[in-house]
């Protein structure tokens, strides 16, 4: 296995090798999985291409979280199949849809290969074994696989910010969610391999690391002594002091005082927690099997803010879950106001076959009501984001520059520790630099800033 220092973590370029094209959908975990897949394929002699027309292997690393995610991917698979008319190409589906839809994906030979999230080590052999009459499938889920020994090949463009998976799978049984079925049981990864990967990123010039897990607070490694998530966070922060650390996702039932205090003690752990609430109604939370109440959630938020007043808090919200009444919806709006989230991802409930909710509760909120409630939630969040951003006007922040502004390529953009996007002009600076900025004005999405030492 590759050792820390000179591991080549950027995609190989070699015109003469067979080419693989990878399209990634869904969460950050999936982005990181594609990087693991690329390492496995590179080691087997392939190189990455972003030109689908020259690829011998086309993979879609897929997501099943909502029906619209899957529909979009089905559309893409149809387009991939057009490639087959022109030449001999292997079309493969990896990730969550592979796990959920194995049979329909192989029906009528729609694709050549179906590989679930725990079978990526076998991809090279599977691809080799594909023939027109012999599609390959491996959707076995594992209790152990964490790909701990595989150094992901980083596909991001900026070389600044990278993900490290610290665990896989999920042991929660949120009734709406397909993830425990597609990604299997929760397993944590050896902390030594996580630290090695963090140092490898530091050696390669990365400036920000995001530790990933479906529920990072339940990270646990036992090897004589126990390492919980707070311990891991501390070791990572100490071992790469020049690097900013983020993590996602926290679960409100599990986020501990120890984690909050560990964050507060380390200047290089970003002051941001993504804490999905899903609903502000206790009746809905119970039906969703989230295992906390709105009171508990508000207490956790209070705790975070009492220890770190400047900590950004973002969330996920589902509108129109089974049996949701107008009063339940009002409770969600009310909780959003009580917390004053800095930002949120907001969705309409989408029934996922096989989940507890699909089996037990009718998906009975009419589509137009779901849409209206979601719109109300989005509109309230815009107001809350704007209010939160307005409080930052006039304040000074240390920002890691991670790209140029979409609107004006002369300007940089970057994020504050609290995960807010700043846009500013900074002559002489480059991507990967830190800049001290002062916020001049804002929109609900952006802090319009200037360099702290620049003339007004
Ligand atoms: N319908 C709508 N949104 C969902 N999410 C998870 N499952 C569903 C579903 N069936 C949302 C949750 C979760 C985020 C990743 O996706 O808010 O936190
Ligand atoms: Fe990620 Fe969930 Fe989508 Fe799978 S279903 S890719 S775990 S968001």
Tab-separated table of C-alpha atoms and ligand atoms in Angstrom:
chain	number	residue	atom	x	y	z
A	1	UNK	CA	0.000	0.000	0.000
A	2	UNK	CA	1.122	3.536	-0.651
A	3	UNK	CA	2.944	5.262	2.206
A	4	UNK	CA	2.332	8.824	3.279
A	5	UNK	CA	4.926	11.114	1.778
A	6	UNK	CA	5.095	10.623	-1.949
A	7	UNK	CA	1.714	9.121	-2.674
A	8	UNK	CA	0.451	10.466	-5.963
A	9	UNK	CA	-3.084	11.489	-5.066
A	10	UNK	CA	-3.959	13.361	-8.284
A	11	UNK	CA	-5.331	11.492	-11.320
A	12	UNK	CA	-2.680	9.849	-13.519
A	13	UNK	CA	-2.333	11.042	-17.075
A	14	UNK	CA	-1.262	8.462	-19.650
A	15	UNK	CA	-2.755	8.563	-23.120
A	16	UNK	CA	-1.958	4.923	-23.849
A	17	UNK	CA	-3.883	3.372	-20.976
A	18	UNK	CA	-7.551	2.314	-21.085
A	19	UNK	CA	-9.839	5.109	-19.948
A	20	UNK	CA	-12.563	5.263	-17.350
A	21	UNK	CA	-15.231	7.948	-17.090
A	22	UNK	CA	-16.951	8.384	-13.696
A	23	UNK	CA	-20.056	10.443	-13.025
A	24	UNK	CA	-20.926	10.988	-9.368
A	25	UNK	CA	-24.341	11.696	-7.836
A	26	UNK	CA	-25.527	12.258	-4.285
A	27	UNK	CA	-23.711	12.983	-1.090
A	28	UNK	CA	-20.113	13.777	-0.159
A	29	UNK	CA	-19.663	10.109	0.776
A	30	UNK	CA	-20.322	9.194	-2.815
A	31	UNK	CA	-17.840	11.797	-4.043
A	32	UNK	CA	-15.242	10.197	-1.804
A	33	UNK	CA	-16.247	6.696	-2.948
A	34	UNK	CA	-15.607	7.719	-6.549
A	35	UNK	CA	-12.101	8.705	-5.467
A	36	UNK	CA	-11.637	5.263	-3.897
A	37	UNK	CA	-12.936	3.663	-7.109
A	38	UNK	CA	-10.455	5.674	-9.138
A	39	UNK	CA	-7.542	4.471	-6.998
A	40	UNK	CA	-8.645	0.864	-7.474
A	41	UNK	CA	-9.026	1.365	-11.225
A	42	UNK	CA	-5.781	3.297	-11.578
A	43	UNK	CA	-3.918	0.503	-9.794
A	44	UNK	CA	-5.479	-1.895	-12.322
A	45	UNK	CA	-4.087	0.147	-15.214
A	46	UNK	CA	-6.884	2.582	-16.096
A	47	UNK	CA	-6.718	6.366	-16.242
A	48	UNK	CA	-9.507	8.863	-15.683
A	49	UNK	CA	-10.996	10.769	-18.594
A	50	UNK	CA	-13.580	13.529	-18.550
A	51	UNK	CA	-14.420	12.813	-22.179
A	52	UNK	CA	-17.106	10.141	-22.220
A	53	UNK	CA	-16.552	9.504	-25.951
A	54	UNK	CA	-13.090	8.074	-25.369
A	55	UNK	CA	-13.900	5.966	-22.291
A	56	UNK	CA	-13.804	2.170	-22.408
A	57	UNK	CA	-15.584	2.044	-19.063
A	58	UNK	CA	-18.396	4.394	-18.040
A	59	UNK	CA	-19.461	4.351	-14.402
A	60	UNK	CA	-22.326	6.184	-12.749
A	61	UNK	CA	-21.838	6.280	-8.985
A	62	UNK	CA	-25.449	6.719	-8.015
A	63	UNK	CA	-27.790	7.998	-5.312
A	64	UNK	CA	-31.196	6.699	-4.201
A	65	UNK	CA	-32.097	9.199	-1.518
A	66	UNK	CA	-35.135	10.621	-3.333
A	67	UNK	CA	-37.072	9.490	-6.370
A	68	UNK	CA	-36.035	12.534	-8.427
A	69	UNK	CA	-32.338	11.637	-7.895
A	70	UNK	CA	-32.993	8.180	-9.322
A	71	UNK	CA	-35.084	9.477	-12.234
A	72	UNK	CA	-32.306	11.799	-13.289
A	73	UNK	CA	-29.829	8.921	-13.301
A	74	UNK	CA	-32.147	6.666	-15.353
A	75	UNK	CA	-32.134	9.433	-17.964
A	76	UNK	CA	-28.337	9.454	-17.977
A	77	UNK	CA	-28.162	5.663	-18.296
A	78	UNK	CA	-30.222	5.962	-21.483
A	79	UNK	CA	-27.640	8.422	-22.816
A	80	UNK	CA	-24.770	6.136	-21.836
A	81	UNK	CA	-26.431	3.327	-23.774
A	82	UNK	CA	-26.227	5.402	-26.930
A	83	UNK	CA	-22.452	5.046	-26.658
A	84	UNK	CA	-22.890	1.294	-27.071
A	85	UNK	CA	-24.261	1.776	-30.567
A	86	UNK	CA	-20.961	3.280	-31.590
A	87	UNK	CA	-18.411	1.095	-29.874
A	88	UNK	CA	-17.628	-1.541	-27.329
A	89	UNK	CA	-17.955	0.037	-23.918
A	90	UNK	CA	-18.687	-1.265	-20.425
A	91	UNK	CA	-21.481	0.613	-18.638
A	92	UNK	CA	-21.532	0.153	-14.886
A	93	UNK	CA	-23.718	1.352	-12.030
A	94	UNK	CA	-22.146	1.678	-8.601
A	95	UNK	CA	-23.415	3.157	-5.330
A	96	UNK	CA	-26.832	3.264	-3.769
A	97	UNK	CA	-28.972	2.604	-6.861
A	98	UNK	CA	-26.874	-0.447	-7.618
A	99	UNK	CA	-27.839	-1.780	-4.227
A	100	UNK	CA	-31.500	-0.838	-4.429
A	101	UNK	CA	-32.293	-1.632	-8.061
A	102	UNK	CA	-29.946	-4.473	-8.915
A	103	UNK	CA	-32.618	-6.537	-10.697
A	104	UNK	CA	-34.172	-3.829	-12.830
A	105	UNK	CA	-30.723	-2.556	-13.802
A	106	UNK	CA	-29.796	-5.931	-15.244
A	107	UNK	CA	-33.206	-6.518	-16.854
A	108	UNK	CA	-32.944	-6.481	-20.661
A	109	UNK	CA	-29.233	-5.995	-20.170
A	110	UNK	CA	-29.670	-2.273	-19.453
A	111	UNK	CA	-26.131	-2.091	-18.067
A	112	UNK	CA	-23.125	-4.438	-18.008
A	113	UNK	CA	-22.158	-4.120	-14.397
A	114	UNK	CA	-23.833	-3.459	-11.043
A	115	UNK	CA	-21.563	-2.979	-8.025
A	116	UNK	CA	-22.763	-2.020	-4.533
A	117	UNK	CA	-20.805	0.284	-2.196
A	118	UNK	CA	-18.872	-2.552	-0.537
A	119	UNK	CA	-17.700	-4.327	-3.694
A	120	UNK	CA	-15.424	-1.753	-5.299
A	121	UNK	CA	-12.270	-3.789	-4.763
A	122	UNK	CA	-13.671	-6.287	-7.266
A	123	UNK	CA	-14.383	-3.754	-9.983
A	124	UNK	CA	-11.319	-4.517	-12.142
A	125	UNK	CA	-12.089	-8.267	-12.247
A	126	UNK	CA	-15.770	-7.629	-12.787
A	127	UNK	CA	-15.045	-5.306	-15.697
A	128	UNK	CA	-12.690	-7.876	-17.207
A	129	UNK	CA	-15.343	-10.563	-16.928
A	130	UNK	CA	-18.068	-8.558	-18.700
A	131	UNK	CA	-19.104	-9.954	-22.080
A	132	UNK	CA	-22.217	-9.092	-24.121
A	133	UNK	CA	-24.011	-12.117	-22.593
A	134	UNK	CA	-22.460	-11.932	-19.196
A	135	UNK	CA	-23.311	-8.872	-17.101
A	136	UNK	CA	-21.579	-8.740	-13.715
A	137	UNK	CA	-23.185	-8.082	-10.361
A	138	UNK	CA	-21.915	-7.804	-6.804
A	139	UNK	CA	-24.144	-6.113	-4.275
A	140	UNK	CA	-23.046	-7.922	-1.141
A	141	UNK	CA	-22.855	-5.603	1.845
A	142	UNK	CA	-20.031	-6.096	4.306
A	143	UNK	CA	-19.691	-5.759	8.069
A	144	UNK	CA	-16.030	-4.786	7.769
A	145	UNK	CA	-15.182	-3.006	4.532
A	146	UNK	CA	-13.950	0.556	5.130
A	147	UNK	CA	-11.371	0.834	2.307
A	148	UNK	CA	-8.995	1.974	5.060
A	149	UNK	CA	-5.904	0.929	3.105
A	150	UNK	CA	-6.926	2.627	-0.142
A	151	UNK	CA	-5.602	6.088	-0.766
A	152	UNK	CA	-8.315	7.982	-2.720
A	153	UNK	CA	-7.242	9.658	-5.966
A	154	UNK	CA	-8.475	13.224	-5.543
A	155	UNK	CA	-10.673	14.365	-8.409
A	156	UNK	CA	-11.512	17.857	-7.145
A	157	UNK	CA	-10.274	20.699	-9.284
A	158	UNK	CA	-8.846	23.048	-6.688
A	159	UNK	CA	-6.508	20.818	-4.682
A	160	UNK	CA	-7.548	22.642	-1.498
A	161	UNK	CA	-10.348	20.757	0.144
A	162	UNK	CA	-10.720	16.987	0.499
A	163	UNK	CA	-12.976	14.416	2.151
A	164	UNK	CA	-11.907	11.599	4.435
A	165	UNK	CA	-14.453	8.862	5.172
A	166	UNK	CA	-14.157	7.898	8.822
A	167	UNK	CA	-16.923	5.305	8.780
A	168	UNK	CA	-19.381	3.635	6.423
A	169	UNK	CA	-23.001	2.548	6.630
A	170	UNK	CA	-25.641	3.573	9.106
A	171	UNK	CA	-27.274	1.888	12.104
A	172	UNK	CA	-30.080	4.387	12.521
A	173	UNK	CA	-33.510	3.450	11.333
A	174	UNK	CA	-34.970	6.800	10.328
A	175	UNK	CA	-38.216	5.561	8.849
A	176	UNK	CA	-38.018	7.640	5.645
A	177	UNK	CA	-34.441	6.778	4.747
A	178	UNK	CA	-33.054	4.285	2.277
A	179	UNK	CA	-29.392	4.639	3.334
A	180	UNK	CA	-29.241	1.809	5.898
A	181	UNK	CA	-30.487	-0.512	3.123
A	182	UNK	CA	-28.120	0.724	0.447
A	183	UNK	CA	-24.990	1.215	2.527
A	184	UNK	CA	-25.444	-1.454	5.162
A	185	UNK	CA	-24.433	-1.569	8.802
A	186	UNK	CA	-22.285	1.063	10.426
A	187	UNK	CA	-18.569	0.393	10.752
A	188	UNK	CA	-15.825	2.747	11.877
A	189	UNK	CA	-12.425	2.983	10.303
A	190	UNK	CA	-9.083	2.516	12.048
A	191	UNK	CA	-8.021	5.942	13.388
A	192	UNK	CA	-4.403	5.335	12.339
A	193	UNK	CA	-5.459	5.056	8.695
A	194	UNK	CA	-7.481	8.263	9.042
A	195	UNK	CA	-4.498	10.135	10.483
A	196	UNK	CA	-2.275	8.760	7.738
A	197	UNK	CA	-4.673	10.024	5.099
A	198	UNK	CA	-4.901	13.445	6.774
A	199	UNK	CA	-1.099	13.778	6.754
A	200	UNK	CA	-0.976	12.615	3.156
A	201	UNK	CA	-3.370	15.424	2.218
A	202	UNK	CA	-1.313	17.932	4.195
A	203	UNK	CA	1.843	16.765	2.408
A	204	UNK	CA	0.073	17.313	-0.900
A	205	UNK	CA	-0.814	20.898	-0.098
A	206	UNK	CA	-4.464	20.471	0.914
A	207	UNK	CA	-5.736	23.130	3.323
A	208	UNK	CA	-9.072	21.751	4.461
A	209	UNK	CA	-10.292	18.268	5.386
A	210	UNK	CA	-13.882	17.180	5.928
A	211	UNK	CA	-14.364	14.024	7.985
A	212	UNK	CA	-17.348	12.129	6.641
A	213	UNK	CA	-19.832	9.662	8.075
A	214	UNK	CA	-23.597	9.184	8.006
A	215	UNK	CA	-23.542	9.775	11.761
A	216	UNK	CA	-20.072	10.898	12.844
A	217	UNK	CA	-21.052	11.097	16.512
A	218	UNK	CA	-21.371	7.332	16.698
A	219	UNK	CA	-17.800	6.795	15.441
A	220	UNK	CA	-16.137	4.253	17.725
A	221	UNK	CA	-12.882	2.335	17.424
A	222	UNK	CA	-11.902	-0.164	20.089
A	223	UNK	CA	-8.430	-1.553	20.188
A	224	UNK	CA	-7.511	-1.957	23.830
A	225	UNK	CA	-8.749	1.569	24.381
A	226	UNK	CA	-11.748	3.336	22.988
A	227	UNK	CA	-11.523	6.170	20.462
A	228	UNK	CA	-14.782	8.064	20.081
A	229	UNK	CA	-15.515	10.848	17.603
A	230	UNK	CA	-14.294	13.602	19.929
A	231	UNK	CA	-10.997	11.717	20.443
A	232	UNK	CA	-10.607	11.254	16.702
A	233	UNK	CA	-11.369	14.900	15.991
A	234	UNK	CA	-8.769	15.928	18.533
A	235	UNK	CA	-6.079	13.644	17.080
A	236	UNK	CA	-6.749	14.828	13.524
A	237	UNK	CA	-6.704	18.489	14.582
A	238	UNK	CA	-3.413	17.958	16.457
A	239	UNK	CA	-1.734	15.944	13.716
A	240	UNK	CA	-2.365	18.469	10.901
A	241	UNK	CA	-2.227	21.819	12.716
A	242	UNK	CA	-2.044	23.923	9.551
A	243	UNK	CA	-5.234	22.436	8.151
A	244	UNK	CA	-8.850	23.349	8.787
A	245	UNK	CA	-11.035	20.447	9.853
A	246	UNK	CA	-14.738	20.096	9.109
A	247	UNK	CA	-17.035	17.150	9.669
A	248	UNK	CA	-20.445	15.935	8.569
A	249	UNK	CA	-23.021	14.684	9.455
A	250	UNK	CA	-23.860	15.095	13.141
A	251	UNK	CA	-26.963	13.490	14.605
A	252	UNK	CA	-28.888	15.559	17.166
A	253	UNK	CA	-29.489	12.507	19.370
A	254	UNK	CA	-25.772	11.714	19.554
A	255	UNK	CA	-23.807	14.980	19.428
A	256	UNK	CA	-22.021	15.110	22.762
A	257	UNK	CA	-20.727	17.871	25.009
A	258	UNK	CA	-17.307	16.283	24.542
A	259	UNK	CA	-17.455	16.907	20.781
A	260	UNK	CA	-18.618	20.491	21.288
A	261	UNK	CA	-15.864	21.170	23.825
A	262	UNK	CA	-13.238	19.544	21.598
A	263	UNK	CA	-14.253	21.863	18.770
A	264	UNK	CA	-14.014	24.862	21.052
A	265	UNK	CA	-10.481	23.913	22.197
A	266	UNK	CA	-9.058	23.740	18.648
A	267	UNK	CA	-8.629	26.787	16.469
A	268	UNK	CA	-8.319	24.612	13.373
A	269	UNK	CA	-11.680	22.845	13.806
A	270	UNK	CA	-14.212	24.927	11.909
A	271	UNK	CA	-17.041	26.515	13.848
A	272	UNK	CA	-19.804	24.849	11.906
A	273	UNK	CA	-22.145	21.991	12.674
A	274	UNK	CA	-24.534	20.454	10.186
A	275	UNK	CA	-27.300	19.177	12.452
A	276	UNK	CA	-30.251	17.819	10.445
A	277	UNK	CA	-33.493	18.375	12.368
A	278	UNK	CA	-35.885	17.042	9.664
A	279	UNK	CA	-39.006	18.376	11.433
A	280	UNK	CA	-39.983	20.653	14.296
A	281	UNK	CA	-42.978	18.528	15.269
A	282	UNK	CA	-42.582	15.931	18.005
A	283	UNK	CA	-45.263	13.761	16.396
A	284	UNK	CA	-43.328	13.734	13.105
A	285	UNK	CA	-39.973	13.189	14.820
A	286	UNK	CA	-41.443	10.173	16.565
A	287	UNK	CA	-42.812	8.746	13.312
A	288	UNK	CA	-39.507	9.465	11.592
A	289	UNK	CA	-37.785	7.489	14.408
A	290	UNK	CA	-35.310	10.258	14.950
A	291	UNK	CA	-35.119	9.448	18.683
A	292	UNK	CA	-35.120	13.053	19.907
A	293	UNK	CA	-37.699	15.746	20.547
A	294	UNK	CA	-37.766	19.376	19.462
A	295	UNK	CA	-36.948	20.300	23.080
A	296	UNK	CA	-33.860	18.077	22.989
A	297	UNK	CA	-32.815	19.601	19.681
A	298	UNK	CA	-33.194	23.145	21.015
A	299	UNK	CA	-31.201	22.203	24.105
A	300	UNK	CA	-28.333	20.895	21.906
A	301	UNK	CA	-28.360	24.101	19.873
A	302	UNK	CA	-28.299	26.122	23.107
A	303	UNK	CA	-25.359	24.079	24.329
A	304	UNK	CA	-23.413	24.577	21.087
A	305	UNK	CA	-23.995	28.321	21.200
A	306	UNK	CA	-23.163	28.679	24.876
A	307	UNK	CA	-19.765	27.067	24.230
A	308	UNK	CA	-19.172	28.585	20.745
A	309	UNK	CA	-21.347	31.674	20.180
A	310	UNK	CA	-19.897	32.073	16.690
A	311	UNK	CA	-20.696	28.519	15.537
A	312	UNK	CA	-22.644	28.237	12.286
A	313	UNK	CA	-25.534	25.791	12.415
A	314	UNK	CA	-27.122	24.345	9.283
A	315	UNK	CA	-29.785	21.691	8.900
A	316	UNK	CA	-31.872	19.414	6.676
A	317	UNK	CA	-35.664	19.627	6.635
A	318	UNK	CA	-38.247	17.323	5.068
A	319	UNK	CA	-41.630	18.846	4.128
A	320	UNK	CA	-44.781	16.741	3.909
A	321	UNK	CA	-43.803	13.543	5.697
A	322	UNK	CA	-46.562	10.955	6.177
A	323	UNK	CA	-49.548	12.347	8.086
A	324	UNK	CA	-47.994	15.797	8.507
A	325	UNK	CA	-50.718	18.264	9.540
A	326	UNK	CA	-50.752	22.026	9.163
A	327	UNK	CA	-49.921	22.228	12.867
A	328	UNK	CA	-46.880	19.933	12.424
A	329	UNK	CA	-45.719	22.141	9.576
A	330	UNK	CA	-46.197	25.253	11.742
A	331	UNK	CA	-44.045	23.572	14.391
A	332	UNK	CA	-41.259	23.213	11.823
A	333	UNK	CA	-41.461	26.889	10.851
A	334	UNK	CA	-41.521	27.808	14.514
A	335	UNK	CA	-38.429	25.719	15.296
A	336	UNK	CA	-36.587	27.206	12.336
A	337	UNK	CA	-37.251	30.685	13.753
A	338	UNK	CA	-36.296	29.615	17.265
A	339	UNK	CA	-32.928	28.322	16.054
A	340	UNK	CA	-32.304	30.870	13.306
A	341	UNK	CA	-30.444	28.430	11.065
A	342	UNK	CA	-27.629	29.904	9.008
A	343	UNK	CA	-28.525	27.671	6.071
A	344	UNK	CA	-30.540	24.576	5.255
A	345	UNK	CA	-31.111	21.835	2.693
A	346	UNK	CA	-34.841	21.446	2.250
A	347	UNK	CA	-36.734	18.621	0.564
A	348	UNK	CA	-40.192	17.274	-0.118
A	349	UNK	CA	-40.758	13.849	1.348
A	350	UNK	CA	-40.195	11.154	-1.258
A	351	UNK	CA	-41.367	7.667	-0.375
A	352	UNK	CA	-38.600	5.093	-0.727
A	353	UNK	CA	-39.747	1.517	-1.306
A	354	UNK	CA	-38.736	-0.910	1.432
A	355	UNK	CA	-38.268	1.703	4.151
A	356	UNK	CA	-40.218	1.525	7.391
A	357	UNK	CA	-42.321	4.544	6.433
A	358	UNK	CA	-43.213	3.032	3.055
A	359	UNK	CA	-44.344	-0.144	4.759
A	360	UNK	CA	-46.169	1.474	7.645
A	361	UNK	CA	-47.485	4.923	6.814
A	362	UNK	CA	-49.371	6.145	3.746
A	363	UNK	CA	-47.629	8.921	1.794
A	364	UNK	CA	-50.774	10.989	2.236
A	365	UNK	CA	-49.798	14.655	2.043
A	366	UNK	CA	-51.003	15.784	-1.412
A	367	UNK	CA	-48.248	16.833	-3.825
A	368	UNK	CA	-49.480	20.439	-4.023
A	369	UNK	CA	-49.527	20.712	-0.231
A	370	UNK	CA	-45.978	19.317	-0.021
A	371	UNK	CA	-44.834	21.860	-2.585
A	372	UNK	CA	-46.569	24.747	-0.819
A	373	UNK	CA	-45.050	23.766	2.535
A	374	UNK	CA	-41.593	23.342	1.035
A	375	UNK	CA	-41.864	26.773	-0.580
A	376	UNK	CA	-42.842	28.288	2.739
A	377	UNK	CA	-39.875	26.601	4.424
A	378	UNK	CA	-37.477	27.801	1.713
A	379	UNK	CA	-38.802	31.319	1.881
A	380	UNK	CA	-38.479	31.425	5.677
A	381	UNK	CA	-34.936	30.048	5.444
A	382	UNK	CA	-33.997	32.784	2.963
A	383	UNK	CA	-35.132	35.348	5.514
A	384	UNK	CA	-33.236	33.599	8.313
A	385	UNK	CA	-30.060	33.303	6.222
A	386	UNK	CA	-30.275	36.983	5.369
A	387	UNK	CA	-30.765	37.891	9.046
A	388	UNK	CA	-27.825	35.719	10.020
A	389	UNK	CA	-25.629	37.270	7.308
A	390	UNK	CA	-26.657	40.813	8.272
A	391	UNK	CA	-25.280	40.180	11.761
A	392	UNK	CA	-21.892	39.571	10.122
A	393	UNK	CA	-21.739	42.884	8.265
A	394	UNK	CA	-18.806	44.900	9.640
A	395	UNK	CA	-17.182	41.813	11.183
A	396	UNK	CA	-13.782	40.438	10.303
A	397	UNK	CA	-13.254	36.820	9.198
A	398	UNK	CA	-10.396	34.566	8.209
A	399	UNK	CA	-11.372	32.975	4.924
A	400	UNK	CA	-9.797	30.113	3.009
A	401	UNK	CA	-9.835	31.014	-0.685
A	402	UNK	CA	-11.183	28.025	-2.595
A	403	UNK	CA	-12.091	29.439	-6.000
A	404	UNK	CA	-13.088	32.418	-8.045
A	405	UNK	CA	-16.497	34.038	-7.865
A	406	UNK	CA	-19.090	32.677	-10.325
A	407	UNK	CA	-20.269	36.180	-11.188
A	408	UNK	CA	-16.889	37.847	-11.535
A	409	UNK	CA	-13.757	35.830	-12.247
A	410	UNK	CA	-11.642	38.751	-10.964
A	411	UNK	CA	-12.983	38.080	-7.478
A	412	UNK	CA	-12.210	35.204	-5.143
A	413	UNK	CA	-14.620	33.218	-3.052
A	414	UNK	CA	-13.952	31.310	0.099
A	415	UNK	CA	-15.605	30.162	3.279
A	416	UNK	CA	-15.472	31.405	6.816
A	417	UNK	CA	-14.906	28.935	9.601
A	418	UNK	CA	-18.692	29.047	10.145
A	419	UNK	CA	-19.144	27.913	6.512
A	420	UNK	CA	-20.439	31.145	5.037
A	421	UNK	CA	-19.420	32.095	1.502
A	422	UNK	CA	-17.437	35.332	1.172
A	423	UNK	CA	-16.722	37.053	-2.141
A	424	UNK	CA	-13.953	39.661	-2.362
A	425	UNK	CA	-11.200	40.962	-4.527
A	426	UNK	CA	-7.684	40.180	-3.305
A	427	UNK	CA	-4.928	41.104	-5.752
A	428	UNK	CA	-1.804	39.027	-5.199
A	429	UNK	CA	-3.680	36.241	-3.415
A	430	UNK	CA	-4.306	32.756	-4.812
A	431	UNK	CA	-6.499	29.720	-4.302
A	432	UNK	CA	-5.445	27.978	-1.097
A	433	UNK	CA	-4.403	31.206	0.668
A	434	UNK	CA	-6.056	32.521	3.794
A	435	UNK	CA	-7.348	36.078	3.651
A	436	UNK	CA	-8.538	38.348	6.452
A	437	UNK	CA	-11.697	40.020	5.197
A	438	UNK	CA	-14.269	42.480	6.497
A	439	UNK	CA	-17.905	42.061	5.441
A	440	UNK	CA	-19.324	45.151	3.706
A	441	UNK	CA	-22.800	43.919	2.805
A	442	UNK	CA	-24.617	40.672	2.142
A	443	UNK	CA	-27.290	38.714	0.343
A	444	UNK	CA	-28.988	35.658	1.853
A	445	UNK	CA	-26.294	33.483	0.241
A	446	UNK	CA	-23.108	35.552	0.293
A	447	UNK	CA	-21.043	37.886	2.434
A	448	UNK	CA	-19.756	40.606	0.105
A	449	UNK	CA	-16.412	41.478	1.617
A	450	UNK	CA	-13.111	43.288	1.188
A	451	UNK	CA	-9.601	42.542	2.382
A	452	UNK	CA	-9.305	43.727	5.973
A	453	UNK	CA	-6.260	45.877	5.141
A	454	UNK	CA	-7.620	47.214	1.816
A	455	UNK	CA	-8.700	50.826	1.466
A	456	UNK	CA	-12.491	51.360	1.488
B	1	LIG	N1	-37.421	12.060	1.240
B	1	LIG	C1	-36.974	13.340	1.309
B	1	LIG	N2	-35.815	13.694	1.867
B	1	LIG	C2	-35.057	12.697	2.405
B	1	LIG	N3	-33.873	12.733	3.029
B	1	LIG	C3	-33.529	11.467	3.352
B	1	LIG	N4	-34.472	10.605	2.943
B	1	LIG	C4	-35.449	11.350	2.350
B	1	LIG	C5	-36.689	11.037	1.753
B	1	LIG	N5	-37.129	9.789	1.685
B	1	LIG	C6	-33.148	13.967	3.332
B	1	LIG	C7	-32.935	14.135	4.824
B	1	LIG	C8	-31.479	13.831	4.984
B	1	LIG	C9	-30.908	14.332	3.688
B	1	LIG	C10	-29.568	13.795	3.345
B	1	LIG	O1	-31.873	13.923	2.734
B	1	LIG	O2	-33.220	15.472	5.152
B	1	LIG	O3	-30.909	14.483	6.111
B	2	LIG	FE1	-25.403	9.318	-0.319
B	2	LIG	FE2	-27.738	8.558	0.680
B	2	LIG	FE3	-27.572	9.226	-1.873
B	2	LIG	FE4	-26.489	6.955	-0.994
B	2	LIG	S1	-28.669	7.476	-0.978
B	2	LIG	S2	-25.522	8.466	-2.345
B	2	LIG	S3	-25.796	7.562	1.054
B	2	LIG	S4	-27.268	10.594	-0.155
